Amino acid sequence: MPLFEWEEVKIMVDEDGFMENPEEWNERVALALASTEDISELTEDHWKIINYLRDYFKQYGIAPMIRKLCKETGYSLKQIYELFPSGPAKGACKVAGLAKPTGCV
Amino acid sequence: MNEINQNSTRAHKANEAFKTRMNRQAILSFGVCVHCGMCTESCHYYLATKDPKMAPAYKADRVRKLYKKYFDWTGKLLPKWVGGGELENEEDLKELMDITFGSCTMCRRCSFNCPMGVDKALLMRTGRSILYEQGIAPQGVIDVAKDQWETGNQMGVSEEEYLETIEWLNEELQMELDDPIAEIPMDKPNCNIVYAVNPREIKYAPQSLLAAAKIFYAAGESWTMSSKGWDNTNFGLFSGDNKLGAHMGNLVFDSVERLNGKMLVTSECGHGYRATAWESPNWTGRDLKFPIFNFLEIMVDYVKSGRIKLDPSLNPFKVTYHDPCNLGRSGGITEEPRYLLKQSVSMFQEMYPNRADNYCCTGGGGAMSMSEYSKRRLETAVVKANQLKETEANIVATACHNCVDGLTDLIKHYKLKMKVKLVGELVADALIIDKKFITPTFKAPEIEEKLILMVDDEVDILTYLSTLFNDNGFNTYTATNYENAMEFLTTQKPDLITLDLAMPGKNGLSIYKELKTNEEYKDIPVIFVTGVNPDNPGQLDHRKFIYEHSLPKPEGYIEKPVEKELLLKIVRKCVEVKVDNLN
């Protein structure tokens, strides 16, 4: 299990760079994870998506369907890909500190 | 002590399970390996690491030892003599898991390079199956298999979530097509097509399903999706569990029969197509009354019959194509995607090697779900990264969701400037739905297969070269002497000529002189392919000859025995420089 370090942040991640202990997530961790996703700055738009993903994950323990993400946050699929170039599963979920989605992703 | 007992029990059970796994194909593949080493350089794990333990024959031997022990008659008596052995403890099981799940994507490139036809992916799957039965597999594989058993799809999407997603996509579709009746039909009986997808399209990446819906709409197809049995993927293929294989196959087949569809079409998912079309009929033992196609085949039919019209200028990119192993190597679907791309993008750039000889995306065999091995996967992806880089394309198209993720991952890791798209997405973007608004203004240059004329007096060499060139997407014509070659040139103009220098009758240099002094032929690139014989004083010095006759230098020169990668590199350089100039 690799240790990921960014500035003062030290977290354990899996081999795909997803957090091993999602409960350790905080806003600094999000910035650290974003740096691995070619996202230089987390804007208000990013935070809206991140916060929704975290709330959903806390409640249900899994990542939401893309339909829910789009409908609840008001962003289109295209906008989500613009904000998180690796897409909702491997980009947005990672920065939000969710566990790696299962299956063919 | 208990743990050791339990471990040895698991190893014992795995050994016992192995004894029940033999069928004709397995026996052939276990029995005939001669350890010639031809497979070694075909495997991306080996090519990237140069670790002899990554050679396919070595990896296969970790499973083969059980065959030697239980089924080989010498091995039954003297197992060590023929490399036979059993799984004895937890360490052995761990090693077998590392090899079968972590060091092989079951892409079968080695099988195509095996003179004995050993299907090493089958051996790996056999190894996986005896482990999986004891609960030994990467967690990701276990989780997905559980979801498929419990919910009927690999991402645990509930029926409610699924139907809501389709409704949401209908809204998007109606908006994009500006037509309130456009839709993704659900549970419509008696349709021509029942369409099954990869759950990734429902949960995270619905662009491809939207693209398919647009294409069906434009073609005026009668199609439907099913509320049950809509997942075309099948982790039974990866875990080696034929029971799960049959379960998933049954769900999809049931939906086609329930809706009385005329055919089943699987979306762009490589293993999903292979599992559904080729494996599930065996796993389920069902006699199917409907045919199964891949979406690529359906799209080709639409274009050829004029049911959809495409404008390549709508995709003004340089696009290359990555053959998914389960569609290209294992499914024989290689020309369909090329046909579609040439009609829907402004420039198509071939990738080398390609078709059945393409390298794996590195995410095959369920590898994308095994985080344990991601580091190794990305290390071995250097082979694929270099191959992609050489194309200098902006977009790599493929026809498999798993390849999309595998390629996206390695593109990020190796910082390549490329995007990944599915063929259907590019076709949908090139659709001319209303001619009033969109008029084709630009016709993509038709990039035909290049024709190579090979001149050599040795038939063996000609056979070798034409096989090599044909496998790499070239058309070929062979001539064994001057007369044949000239006769051919009066009928067709090849894109390239390979020329042997030492030939009886009129030799290669005289032919070369004739070509380069003839207005009609002088632009055809020529590569000298010749043997070097220092003992033969009569051999012509081609440099001297060219100098004395003031001829231009040939485009390439290669000595026999031919190093195939080098030759292909020179050939591609010659013919593709011409293509680039056109654009």
XYZ file of N, CA and C in Angstrom, chain A residues 14-16 36-38 56 62-68 70-71 77 81 86 88-90 93-94 100-105, chain B residues 143-144 154-155 157 161 164-165 168 171 200 202-207 235 271 368-369 371-372 374-375 377 402 405 409 412:
180
model
N -4.410 3.358 -2.579
C -4.231 2.052 -3.229
C -3.381 2.240 -4.484
N -3.143 1.150 -5.205
C -2.243 1.234 -6.362
C -2.803 2.118 -7.468
N -4.113 2.404 -7.416
C -4.701 3.293 -8.410
C -4.787 4.728 -7.914
N -2.902 15.034 -8.605
C -2.594 13.839 -9.400
C -3.525 13.726 -10.605
N -4.503 14.610 -10.664
C -5.519 14.524 -11.719
C -5.418 15.679 -12.711
N -4.268 16.301 -12.766
C -4.091 17.460 -13.651
C -5.115 18.562 -13.393
N -23.207 11.726 -0.528
C -23.855 10.497 -1.003
C -23.104 9.273 -0.482
N -21.514 3.930 -1.367
C -21.078 3.730 -2.755
C -21.127 5.062 -3.511
N -20.589 5.053 -4.727
C -20.651 6.269 -5.540
C -22.027 6.360 -6.189
N -22.533 7.590 -6.369
C -23.861 7.723 -7.004
C -23.802 7.425 -8.498
N -24.963 7.159 -9.059
C -25.101 7.021 -10.510
C -24.795 8.384 -11.138
N -24.275 8.365 -12.345
C -23.963 9.618 -13.035
C -25.233 10.478 -13.204
N -26.371 9.828 -13.376
C -27.629 10.565 -13.520
C -27.889 11.423 -12.282
N -27.722 10.798 -11.103
C -27.937 11.516 -9.838
C -26.967 12.686 -9.739
N -25.425 14.381 -12.043
C -25.776 15.480 -12.951
C -27.023 16.214 -12.468
N -28.056 15.437 -12.147
C -29.334 16.051 -11.767
C -29.213 16.867 -10.488
N -22.993 16.334 -18.209
C -21.939 15.335 -18.314
C -20.650 15.963 -18.848
N -16.826 16.282 -17.148
C -15.567 15.837 -17.767
C -14.580 16.993 -17.914
N -10.474 12.917 -15.904
C -10.559 11.445 -15.902
C -11.994 10.947 -15.755
N -16.143 11.020 -14.069
C -16.737 10.964 -12.732
C -16.153 9.854 -11.852
N -15.903 8.666 -12.429
C -15.480 7.541 -11.603
C -14.036 7.682 -11.146
N -13.146 7.837 -12.117
C -11.724 7.829 -11.759
C -11.207 9.217 -11.398
N -14.533 10.972 -8.167
C -14.602 10.107 -6.978
C -13.270 10.062 -6.247
N -12.191 10.052 -7.006
C -10.863 9.984 -6.360
C -10.609 11.234 -5.513
N -12.135 3.202 -4.656
C -12.162 2.973 -6.101
C -13.442 2.237 -6.494
N -14.145 2.750 -7.510
C -15.351 2.048 -7.947
C -14.994 0.647 -8.448
N -15.897 -0.286 -8.260
C -15.603 -1.655 -8.690
C -15.996 -1.866 -10.154
N -15.427 -2.897 -10.744
C -15.812 -3.284 -12.113
C -14.893 -2.734 -13.174
N -15.396 -2.723 -14.388
C -14.612 -2.321 -15.559
C -14.401 -0.811 -15.583
N -13.792 -0.258 -14.569
C -13.419 1.165 -14.636
C -12.011 1.338 -14.116
N -15.621 -9.027 -5.744
C -16.715 -8.062 -5.558
C -17.622 -7.999 -6.787
N -17.004 -7.931 -7.959
C -17.807 -7.795 -9.177
C -18.623 -9.072 -9.421
N -22.729 -5.940 -13.173
C -21.450 -5.877 -12.467
C -21.255 -4.631 -11.620
N -22.175 -3.660 -11.694
C -21.974 -2.479 -10.854
C -23.063 -2.319 -9.810
N -26.234 -1.985 -10.031
C -27.248 -0.964 -10.329
C -28.637 -1.593 -10.124
N -32.827 2.412 -10.446
C -31.768 3.338 -10.888
C -31.537 3.215 -12.394
N -34.470 4.875 -14.251
C -34.377 6.340 -14.119
C -33.283 6.897 -15.022
N -32.186 6.157 -15.104
C -31.077 6.610 -15.958
C -31.511 6.647 -17.420
N -33.626 9.643 -17.993
C -32.785 10.851 -18.049
C -32.081 10.946 -19.398
N -34.297 12.262 -22.089
C -34.405 13.732 -22.099
C -33.214 14.327 -22.861
N -21.046 0.075 -17.059
C -20.294 1.318 -17.013
C -21.050 2.426 -17.753
N -24.208 2.782 -17.897
C -25.369 3.210 -17.117
C -24.911 3.979 -15.882
N -23.875 3.471 -15.263
C -23.465 4.069 -13.992
C -22.619 5.333 -14.160
N -21.626 5.296 -15.056
C -20.689 6.434 -15.125
C -20.552 7.101 -16.485
N -20.611 6.346 -17.559
C -20.221 6.907 -18.853
C -21.277 6.638 -19.933
N -22.396 7.365 -19.878
C -23.493 7.067 -20.805
C -23.319 7.639 -22.211
N -22.182 8.295 -22.471
C -21.999 8.906 -23.802
C -22.156 7.873 -24.912
N -18.077 -11.603 -15.698
C -16.833 -11.853 -14.970
C -16.533 -13.337 -14.812
N -14.786 -8.030 -24.028
C -15.010 -9.329 -23.380
C -16.494 -9.651 -23.330
N -8.436 -4.218 -14.885
C -8.810 -2.900 -14.374
C -9.456 -2.983 -12.996
N -9.957 -4.153 -12.646
C -10.609 -4.274 -11.340
C -9.649 -4.820 -10.284
N -6.727 -3.695 -8.332
C -5.799 -2.630 -7.920
C -4.463 -3.186 -7.448
N -4.489 -4.392 -6.882
C -3.250 -5.006 -6.378
C -2.145 -4.972 -7.422
N -2.059 -2.894 -10.195
C -2.068 -1.704 -11.058
C -0.657 -1.186 -11.337
N 0.216 -1.274 -10.322
C 1.571 -0.749 -10.512
C 2.266 -1.531 -11.637
N 0.807 -3.305 -13.912
C 0.080 -3.059 -15.168
C 0.622 -1.804 -15.849
N -13.492 -1.523 -21.610
C -12.352 -1.846 -20.772
C -11.067 -1.247 -21.360
N -10.734 2.404 -20.533
C -10.166 2.685 -19.220
C -8.686 2.335 -19.145
N -5.888 5.283 -18.610
C -4.970 5.188 -17.478
C -3.517 5.320 -17.912
N -2.542 8.782 -19.216
C -2.302 9.704 -18.106
C -0.918 9.426 -17.486
